[in-house]
Short mmCIF file of C-alpha atoms and ligand atoms in Angstrom, two decimals:
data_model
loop_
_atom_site.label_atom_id
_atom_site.label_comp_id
_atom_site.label_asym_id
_atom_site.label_seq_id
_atom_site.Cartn_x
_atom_site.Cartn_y
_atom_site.Cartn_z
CA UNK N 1 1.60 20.67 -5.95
CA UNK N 2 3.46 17.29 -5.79
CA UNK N 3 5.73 16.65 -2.72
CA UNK N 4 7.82 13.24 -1.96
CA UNK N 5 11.06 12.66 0.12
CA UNK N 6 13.47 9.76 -0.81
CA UNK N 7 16.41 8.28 0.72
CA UNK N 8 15.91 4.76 -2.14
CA UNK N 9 18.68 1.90 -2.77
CA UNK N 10 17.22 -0.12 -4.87
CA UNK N 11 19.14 -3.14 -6.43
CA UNK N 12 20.72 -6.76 -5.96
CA UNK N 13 23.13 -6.29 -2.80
CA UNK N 14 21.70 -2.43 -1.92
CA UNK N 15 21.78 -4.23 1.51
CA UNK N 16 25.49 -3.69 2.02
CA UNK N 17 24.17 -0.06 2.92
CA UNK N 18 22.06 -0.71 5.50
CA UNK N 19 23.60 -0.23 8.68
CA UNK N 20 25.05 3.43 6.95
CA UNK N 21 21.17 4.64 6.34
CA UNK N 22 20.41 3.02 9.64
CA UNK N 23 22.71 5.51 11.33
CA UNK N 24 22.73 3.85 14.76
CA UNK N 25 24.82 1.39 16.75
CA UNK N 26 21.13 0.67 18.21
CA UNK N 27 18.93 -0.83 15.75
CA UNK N 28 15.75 -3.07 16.64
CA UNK N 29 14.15 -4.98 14.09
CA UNK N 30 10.89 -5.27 13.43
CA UNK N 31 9.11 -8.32 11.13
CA UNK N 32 6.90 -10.55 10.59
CA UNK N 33 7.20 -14.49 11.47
CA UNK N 34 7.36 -15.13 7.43
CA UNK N 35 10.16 -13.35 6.84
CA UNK N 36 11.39 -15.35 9.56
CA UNK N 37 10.34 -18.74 8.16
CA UNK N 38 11.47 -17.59 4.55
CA UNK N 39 15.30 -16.52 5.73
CA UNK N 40 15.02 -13.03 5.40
CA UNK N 41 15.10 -12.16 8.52
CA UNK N 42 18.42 -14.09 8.55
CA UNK N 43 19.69 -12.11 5.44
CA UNK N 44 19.17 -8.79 6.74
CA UNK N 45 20.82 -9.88 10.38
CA UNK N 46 23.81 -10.53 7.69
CA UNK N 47 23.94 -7.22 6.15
CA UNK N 48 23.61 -5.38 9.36
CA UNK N 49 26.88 -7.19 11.16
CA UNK N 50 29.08 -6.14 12.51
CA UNK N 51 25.94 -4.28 14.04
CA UNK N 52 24.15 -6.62 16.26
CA UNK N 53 20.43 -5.95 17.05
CA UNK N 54 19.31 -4.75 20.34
CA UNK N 55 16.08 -6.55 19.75
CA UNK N 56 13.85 -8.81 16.99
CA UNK N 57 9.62 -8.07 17.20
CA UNK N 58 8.17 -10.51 14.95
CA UNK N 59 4.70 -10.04 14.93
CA UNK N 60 2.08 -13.43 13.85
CA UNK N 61 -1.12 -11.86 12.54
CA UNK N 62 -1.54 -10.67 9.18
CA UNK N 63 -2.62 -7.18 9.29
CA UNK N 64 -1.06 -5.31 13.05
CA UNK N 65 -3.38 -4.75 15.61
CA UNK N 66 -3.16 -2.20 18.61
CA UNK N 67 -1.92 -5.08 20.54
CA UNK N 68 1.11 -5.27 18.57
CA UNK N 69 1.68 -1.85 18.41
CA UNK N 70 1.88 -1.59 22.51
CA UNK N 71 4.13 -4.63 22.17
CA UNK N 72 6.81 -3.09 20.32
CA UNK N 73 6.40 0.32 21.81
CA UNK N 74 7.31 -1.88 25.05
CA UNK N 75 10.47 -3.28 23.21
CA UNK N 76 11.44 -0.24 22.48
CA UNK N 77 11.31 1.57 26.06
CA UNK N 78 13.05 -1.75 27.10
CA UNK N 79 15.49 -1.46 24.60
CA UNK N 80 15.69 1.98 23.60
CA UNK N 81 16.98 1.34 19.93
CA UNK N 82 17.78 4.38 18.03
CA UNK N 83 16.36 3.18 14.70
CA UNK N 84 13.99 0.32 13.86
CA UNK N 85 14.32 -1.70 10.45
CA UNK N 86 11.49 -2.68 9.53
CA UNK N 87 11.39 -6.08 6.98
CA UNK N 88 8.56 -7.64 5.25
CA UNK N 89 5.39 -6.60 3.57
CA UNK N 90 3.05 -3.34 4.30
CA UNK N 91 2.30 -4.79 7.52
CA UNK N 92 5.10 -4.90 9.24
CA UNK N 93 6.00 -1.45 7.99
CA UNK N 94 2.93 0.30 9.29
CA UNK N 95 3.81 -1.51 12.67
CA UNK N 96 7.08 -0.19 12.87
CA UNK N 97 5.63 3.40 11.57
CA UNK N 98 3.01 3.26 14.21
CA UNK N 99 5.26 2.09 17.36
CA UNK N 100 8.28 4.46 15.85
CA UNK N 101 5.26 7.93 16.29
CA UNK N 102 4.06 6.59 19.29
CA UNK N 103 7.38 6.17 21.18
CA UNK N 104 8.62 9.63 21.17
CA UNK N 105 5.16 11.37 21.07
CA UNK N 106 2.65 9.38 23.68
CA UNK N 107 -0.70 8.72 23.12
CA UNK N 108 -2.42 5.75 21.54
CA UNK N 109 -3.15 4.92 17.61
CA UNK N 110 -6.41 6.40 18.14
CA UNK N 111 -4.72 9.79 19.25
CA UNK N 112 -3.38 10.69 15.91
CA UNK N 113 -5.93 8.27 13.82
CA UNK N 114 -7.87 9.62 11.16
CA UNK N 115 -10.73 8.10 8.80
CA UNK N 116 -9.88 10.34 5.46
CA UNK N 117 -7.51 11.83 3.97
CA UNK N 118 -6.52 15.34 5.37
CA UNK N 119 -3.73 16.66 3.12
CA UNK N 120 -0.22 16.03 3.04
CA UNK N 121 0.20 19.02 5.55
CA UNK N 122 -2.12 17.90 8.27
CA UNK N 123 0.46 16.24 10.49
CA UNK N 124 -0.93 15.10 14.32
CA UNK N 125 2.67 14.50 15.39
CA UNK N 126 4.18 17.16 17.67
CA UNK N 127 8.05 15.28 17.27
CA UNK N 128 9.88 13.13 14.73
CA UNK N 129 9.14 8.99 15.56
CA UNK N 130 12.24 7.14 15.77
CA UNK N 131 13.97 6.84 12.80
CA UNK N 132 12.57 4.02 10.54
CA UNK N 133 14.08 2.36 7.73
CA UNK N 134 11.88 -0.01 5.56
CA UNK N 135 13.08 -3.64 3.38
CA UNK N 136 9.80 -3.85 2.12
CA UNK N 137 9.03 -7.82 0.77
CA UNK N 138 5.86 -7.62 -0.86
CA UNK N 139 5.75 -5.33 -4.22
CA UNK N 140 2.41 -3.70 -3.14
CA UNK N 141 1.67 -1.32 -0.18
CA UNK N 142 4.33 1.07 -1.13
CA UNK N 143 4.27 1.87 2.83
CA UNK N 144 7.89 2.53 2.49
CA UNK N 145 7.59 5.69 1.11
CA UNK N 146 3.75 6.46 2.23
CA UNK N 147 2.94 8.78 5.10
CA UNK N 148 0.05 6.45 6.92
CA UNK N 149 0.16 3.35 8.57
CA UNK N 150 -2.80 1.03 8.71
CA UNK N 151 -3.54 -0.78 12.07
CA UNK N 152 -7.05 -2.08 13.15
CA UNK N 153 -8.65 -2.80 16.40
CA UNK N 154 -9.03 -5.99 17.57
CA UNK N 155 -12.16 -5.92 18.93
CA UNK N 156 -13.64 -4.04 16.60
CA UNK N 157 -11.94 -5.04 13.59
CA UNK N 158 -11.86 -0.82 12.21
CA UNK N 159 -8.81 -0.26 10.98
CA UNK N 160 -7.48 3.14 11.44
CA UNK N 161 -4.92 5.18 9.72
CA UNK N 162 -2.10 7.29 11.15
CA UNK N 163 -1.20 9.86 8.57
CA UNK N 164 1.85 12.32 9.21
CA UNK N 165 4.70 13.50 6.94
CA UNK N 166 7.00 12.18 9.92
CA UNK N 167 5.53 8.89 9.57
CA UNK N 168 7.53 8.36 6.04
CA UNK N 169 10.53 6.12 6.67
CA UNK N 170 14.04 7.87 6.52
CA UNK N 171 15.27 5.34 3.89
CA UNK N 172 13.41 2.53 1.46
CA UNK N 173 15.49 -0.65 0.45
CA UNK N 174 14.57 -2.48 -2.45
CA UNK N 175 16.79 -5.55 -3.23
CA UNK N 176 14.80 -7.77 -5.56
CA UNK N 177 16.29 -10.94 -4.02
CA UNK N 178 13.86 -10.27 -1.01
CA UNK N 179 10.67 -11.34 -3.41
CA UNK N 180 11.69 -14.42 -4.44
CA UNK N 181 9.84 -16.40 -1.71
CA UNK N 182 6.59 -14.26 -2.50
CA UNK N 183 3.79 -16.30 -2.87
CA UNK N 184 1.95 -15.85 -6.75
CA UNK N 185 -1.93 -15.01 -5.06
CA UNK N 186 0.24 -12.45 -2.52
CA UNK N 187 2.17 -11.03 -4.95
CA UNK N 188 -0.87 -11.30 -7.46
CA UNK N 189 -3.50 -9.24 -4.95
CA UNK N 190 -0.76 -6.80 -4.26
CA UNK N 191 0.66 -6.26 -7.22
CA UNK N 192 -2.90 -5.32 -8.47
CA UNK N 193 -3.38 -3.31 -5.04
CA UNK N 194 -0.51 -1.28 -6.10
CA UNK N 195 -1.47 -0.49 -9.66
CA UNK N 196 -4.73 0.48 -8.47
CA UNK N 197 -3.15 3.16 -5.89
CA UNK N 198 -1.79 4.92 -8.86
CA UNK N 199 -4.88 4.37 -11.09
CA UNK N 200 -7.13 6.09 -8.42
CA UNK N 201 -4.06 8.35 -7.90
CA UNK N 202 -4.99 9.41 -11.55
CA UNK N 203 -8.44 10.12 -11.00
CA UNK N 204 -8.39 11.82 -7.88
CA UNK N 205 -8.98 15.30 -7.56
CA UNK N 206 -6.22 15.59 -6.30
CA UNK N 207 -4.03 14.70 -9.32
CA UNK N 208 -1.29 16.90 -10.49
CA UNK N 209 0.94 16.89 -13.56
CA UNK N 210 3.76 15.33 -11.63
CA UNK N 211 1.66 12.78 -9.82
CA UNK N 212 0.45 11.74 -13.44
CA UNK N 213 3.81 10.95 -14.85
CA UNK N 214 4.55 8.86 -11.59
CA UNK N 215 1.22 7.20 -11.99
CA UNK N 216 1.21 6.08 -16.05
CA UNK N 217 5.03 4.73 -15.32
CA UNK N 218 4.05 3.31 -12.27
CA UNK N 219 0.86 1.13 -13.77
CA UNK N 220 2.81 0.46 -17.03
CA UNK N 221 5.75 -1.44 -15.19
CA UNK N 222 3.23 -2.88 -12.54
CA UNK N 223 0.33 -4.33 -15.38
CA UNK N 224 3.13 -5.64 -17.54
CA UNK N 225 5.80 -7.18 -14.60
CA UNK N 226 2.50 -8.66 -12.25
CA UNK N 227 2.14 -11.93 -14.43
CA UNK N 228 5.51 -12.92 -15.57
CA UNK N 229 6.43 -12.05 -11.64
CA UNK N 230 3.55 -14.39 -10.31
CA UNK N 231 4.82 -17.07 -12.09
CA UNK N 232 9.03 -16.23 -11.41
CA UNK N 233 9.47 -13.91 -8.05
CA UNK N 234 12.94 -15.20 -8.20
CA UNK N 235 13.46 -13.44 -11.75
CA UNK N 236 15.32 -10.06 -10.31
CA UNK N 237 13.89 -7.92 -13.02
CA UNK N 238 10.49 -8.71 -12.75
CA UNK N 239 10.99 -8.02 -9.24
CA UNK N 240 12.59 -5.02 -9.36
CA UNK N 241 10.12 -3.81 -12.12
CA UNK N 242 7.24 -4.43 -9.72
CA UNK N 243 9.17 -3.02 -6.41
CA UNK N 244 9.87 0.40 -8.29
CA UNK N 245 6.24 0.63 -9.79
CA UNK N 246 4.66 -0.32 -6.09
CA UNK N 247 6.42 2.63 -4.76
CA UNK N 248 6.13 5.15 -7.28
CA UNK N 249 2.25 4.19 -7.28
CA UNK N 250 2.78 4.77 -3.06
CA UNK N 251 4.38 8.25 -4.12
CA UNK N 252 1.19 8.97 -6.24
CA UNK N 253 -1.20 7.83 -3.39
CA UNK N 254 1.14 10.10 -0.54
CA UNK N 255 -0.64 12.85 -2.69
CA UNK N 256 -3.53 11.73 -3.90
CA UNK N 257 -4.73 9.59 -1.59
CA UNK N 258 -7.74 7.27 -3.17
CA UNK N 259 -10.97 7.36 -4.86
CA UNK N 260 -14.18 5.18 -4.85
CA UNK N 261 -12.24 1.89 -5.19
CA UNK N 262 -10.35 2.26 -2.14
CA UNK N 263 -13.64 3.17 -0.57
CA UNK N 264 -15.17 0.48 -1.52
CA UNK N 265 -12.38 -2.04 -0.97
CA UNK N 266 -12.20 -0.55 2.82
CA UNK N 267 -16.16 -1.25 3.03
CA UNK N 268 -16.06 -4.73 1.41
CA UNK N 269 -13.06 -5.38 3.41
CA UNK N 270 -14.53 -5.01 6.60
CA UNK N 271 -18.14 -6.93 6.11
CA UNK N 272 -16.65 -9.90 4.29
CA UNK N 273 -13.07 -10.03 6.23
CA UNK N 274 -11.43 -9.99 2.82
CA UNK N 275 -7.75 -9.10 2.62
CA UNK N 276 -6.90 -5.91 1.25
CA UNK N 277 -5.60 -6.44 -1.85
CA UNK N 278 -8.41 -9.21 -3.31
CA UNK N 279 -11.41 -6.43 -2.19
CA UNK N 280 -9.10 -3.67 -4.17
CA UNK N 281 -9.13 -6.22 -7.38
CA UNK N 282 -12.62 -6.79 -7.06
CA UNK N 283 -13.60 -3.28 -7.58
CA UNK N 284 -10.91 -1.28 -9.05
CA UNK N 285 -12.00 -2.25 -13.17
CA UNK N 286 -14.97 -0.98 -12.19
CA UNK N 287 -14.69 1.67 -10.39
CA UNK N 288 -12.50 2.92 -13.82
CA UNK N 289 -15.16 2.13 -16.07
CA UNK N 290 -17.48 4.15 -13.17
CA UNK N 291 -15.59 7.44 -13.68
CA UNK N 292 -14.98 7.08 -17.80
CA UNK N 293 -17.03 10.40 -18.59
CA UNK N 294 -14.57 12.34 -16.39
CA UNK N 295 -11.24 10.88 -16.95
CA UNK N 296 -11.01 9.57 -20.12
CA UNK N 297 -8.32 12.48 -20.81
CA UNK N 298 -6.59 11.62 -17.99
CA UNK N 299 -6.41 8.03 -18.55
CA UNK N 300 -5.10 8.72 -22.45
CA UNK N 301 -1.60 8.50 -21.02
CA UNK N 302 -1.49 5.25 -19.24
CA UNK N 303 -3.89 3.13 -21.92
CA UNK N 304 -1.53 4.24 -24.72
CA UNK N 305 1.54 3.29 -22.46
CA UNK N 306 -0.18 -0.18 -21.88
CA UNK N 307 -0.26 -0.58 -25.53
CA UNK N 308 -4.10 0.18 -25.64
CA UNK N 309 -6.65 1.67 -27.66
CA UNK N 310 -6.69 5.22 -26.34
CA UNK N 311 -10.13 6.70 -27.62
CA UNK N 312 -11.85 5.02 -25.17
CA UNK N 313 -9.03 4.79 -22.27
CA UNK N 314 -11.15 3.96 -19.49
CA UNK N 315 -13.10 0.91 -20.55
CA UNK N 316 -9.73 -0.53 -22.38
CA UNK N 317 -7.50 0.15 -19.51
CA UNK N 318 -10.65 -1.44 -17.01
CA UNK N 319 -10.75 -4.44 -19.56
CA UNK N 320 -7.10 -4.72 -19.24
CA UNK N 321 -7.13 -4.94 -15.65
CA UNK N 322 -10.15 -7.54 -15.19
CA UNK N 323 -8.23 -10.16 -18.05
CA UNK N 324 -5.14 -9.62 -15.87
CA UNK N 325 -7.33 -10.15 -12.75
CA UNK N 326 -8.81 -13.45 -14.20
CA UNK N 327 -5.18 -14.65 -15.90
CA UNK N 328 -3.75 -14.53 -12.09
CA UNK N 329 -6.87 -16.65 -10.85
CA UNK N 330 -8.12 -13.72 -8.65
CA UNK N 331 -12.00 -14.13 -7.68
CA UNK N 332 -14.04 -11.67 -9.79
CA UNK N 333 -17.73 -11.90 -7.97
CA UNK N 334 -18.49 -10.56 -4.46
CA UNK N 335 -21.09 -13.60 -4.31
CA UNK N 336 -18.33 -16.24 -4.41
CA UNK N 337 -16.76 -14.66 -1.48
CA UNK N 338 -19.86 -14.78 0.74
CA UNK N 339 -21.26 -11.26 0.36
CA UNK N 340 -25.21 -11.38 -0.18
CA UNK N 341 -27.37 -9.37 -2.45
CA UNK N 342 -28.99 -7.58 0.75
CA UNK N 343 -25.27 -6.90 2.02
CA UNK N 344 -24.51 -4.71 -0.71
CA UNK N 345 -26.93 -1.69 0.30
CA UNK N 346 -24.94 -1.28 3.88
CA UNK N 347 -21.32 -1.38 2.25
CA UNK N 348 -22.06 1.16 -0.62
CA UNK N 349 -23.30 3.26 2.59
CA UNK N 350 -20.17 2.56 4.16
CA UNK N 351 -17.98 3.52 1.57
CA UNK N 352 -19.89 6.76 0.67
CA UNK N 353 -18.18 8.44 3.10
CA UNK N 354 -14.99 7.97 1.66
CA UNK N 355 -15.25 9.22 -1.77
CA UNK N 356 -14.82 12.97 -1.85
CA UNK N 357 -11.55 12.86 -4.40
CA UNK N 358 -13.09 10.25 -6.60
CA UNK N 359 -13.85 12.86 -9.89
CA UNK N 360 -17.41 11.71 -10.81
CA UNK N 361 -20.40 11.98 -7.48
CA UNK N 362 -20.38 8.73 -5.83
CA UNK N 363 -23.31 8.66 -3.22
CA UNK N 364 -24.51 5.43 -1.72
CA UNK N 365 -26.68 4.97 -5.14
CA UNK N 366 -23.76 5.32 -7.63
CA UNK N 367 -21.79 3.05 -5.60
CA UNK N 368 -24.46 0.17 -5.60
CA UNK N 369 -24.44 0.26 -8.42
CA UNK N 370 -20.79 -0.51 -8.85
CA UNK N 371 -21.66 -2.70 -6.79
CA UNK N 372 -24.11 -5.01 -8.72
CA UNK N 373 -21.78 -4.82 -11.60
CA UNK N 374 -19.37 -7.42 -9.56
CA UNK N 375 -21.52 -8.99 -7.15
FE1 FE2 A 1 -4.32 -0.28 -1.19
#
């Protein structure tokens, strides 16, 4: 079964509806300091007048920690907003997801934290968060419609994941305008981060016929719109193109949630502090070609949508995605990004964990090696 709730304005000047969805005279922002720097914090001030903020929380690091989620859950009981508008990439989202749970039902991240996926019905939340409303400005997370939010310790580095059905926002606002200061290796590692939600989306177990449709439209728009969008955020369509397909691929992953790339990219991630998206890119081509034997039917869809040569889907749609990877000027080998030979072993282990959905047996073996394939 495939289940999604939207409340979407998506367009040049959807803004002008923003205090409406926001629904409250009470409204605290939270953002991160490049939205700031880049004006957009200013623009969305704009659209909310005559509605004046109770409070700003613009947070400096570039994934949220647990530190910044007790900071705005402290803005909050100062300020007592009754929505929060959140603006700026999949960060700042999951920040105002997190602090929006833990304000109305207690507890720390790690109360409602979980390390896999648990269905779309497992919900640790006993009451609604605050309303949130999310201006994503990054065409990659899809946290705006997604029903986790991502936040790491800082000591440790983990990063944990809040998952609820309450946790997805109670209205997404996609005005291309706000992508037009993206960065091209941002938009580049996210845009691929993105296409690769719905591409494990597709594989996983998990997959339904609705999910499927969501998925083949959703890589189609991302894989063609990524490099024409690198070079021109400011180009509305392209931007537009690559908002929608970022959050129909977040649709597909509210459902069904990731496979071995994901696990992987986690595992990578944390022993080579890589950003999300680049560990994603690294992997995801293979991790496709990996699970060829069992999706190849599956995959049909998507490669003859991208224009490829569907009797072998997998390995043309994987090829696909590694020429786009190396067109955008995305690393391709774990060794140039200071991963060893002997480091592989321990993240395949790490990952292993992770990869019941992923169609094809991925143990610790299988996943090394994946693993030597882009080291
Ligand atoms: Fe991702």
């Amino acid at each position: 079964m495939f289940q999604a709730r939207l409340n979407l304005y998506a367009g040049p000047g959807c803004l002008a509806w923003l205090a409406e969805a926001a629904g409250s005279s009470r409204i605290m922002v939270v953002t991160d300091a490049g939205c700031d720097r880049a004006g957009i914090l200013d623009h969305v001030l704009a659209a909310l007048l005559p509605v004046r903020p109770v409070g700003v929380c613009a947070f400096l690091a570039a994934e949220p920690t647990f530190t910044d989620v007790s900071r705005v859950c402290e803005a909050i009981a100062a300020d007592r907003p009754g929505c929060l508008v959140a603006v700026g990439g999949g960060s700042a989202i999951d920040l105002a997801k997190a602090a929006a749970a833990l304000a109305t039902n207690g507890g720390s991240v790690r109360t409602y934290a979980t390390s896999s996926y648990s269905g779309y019905r497992a919900d640790a939340l006993h009451s609604d968060p605050l309303p949130v409303v999310a201006i994503p400005t990054t065409a990659g997370t899809g946290s705006e419609v997604t029903r986790n939010a991502a936040i790491s310790d800082p000591v440790t580095g983990d990063k944990l994941a809040m998952r609820s059905p309450r946790l997805v926002p109670r209205a997404q606002f996609l005005d291309p305008g706000l992508l037009r200061t993206c960065p091209a290796s941002v938009a580049a590692q996210a845009g691929l981060d993105a296409a690769a939600h719905a591409l494990e989306g597709m594989l996983s177990t998990l997959a339904s016929p609705a999910s499927d449709e969501l998925a083949v439209d959703a890589v189609r728009r991302l894989v063609t719109a990524l490099p024409g969008f690198c070079r021109a955020p400011a180009d509305p369509d392209l931007a537009m193109q690559m908002q929608i397909g970022s959050l129909l691929a977040g649709l597909v992953l509210n459902d069904c949630a990731t496979v071995a790339g994901h696990a992987l990219a986690r595992a990578i991630g944390a022993a080579a502090k890589l950003a999300h998206g680049l560990s994603v890119a690294l992997v995801i081509a293979e991790v496709v070609r990996f699970n060829a034997a069992d999706s190849d039917r599956r995959l049909g869809n998507t490669a003859a949508a991208l224009g490829l040569d569907r009797t072998r889907p997998a390995d043309s749609i994987a090829t696909a995605i590694e020429d786009l990877r190396d067109s955008l000027g995305i690393p391709a080998r774990l060794r140039d990004l200071g991963v060893t030979r002997s480091g592989l072993a321990p993240i395949a282990a790490a990952a292993a964990q992770f990869t019941a959905l992923n169609p094809r047996p991925a143990g610790p073996e299988e996943l090394l090696a994946v693993l030597e394939n882009v080291f």
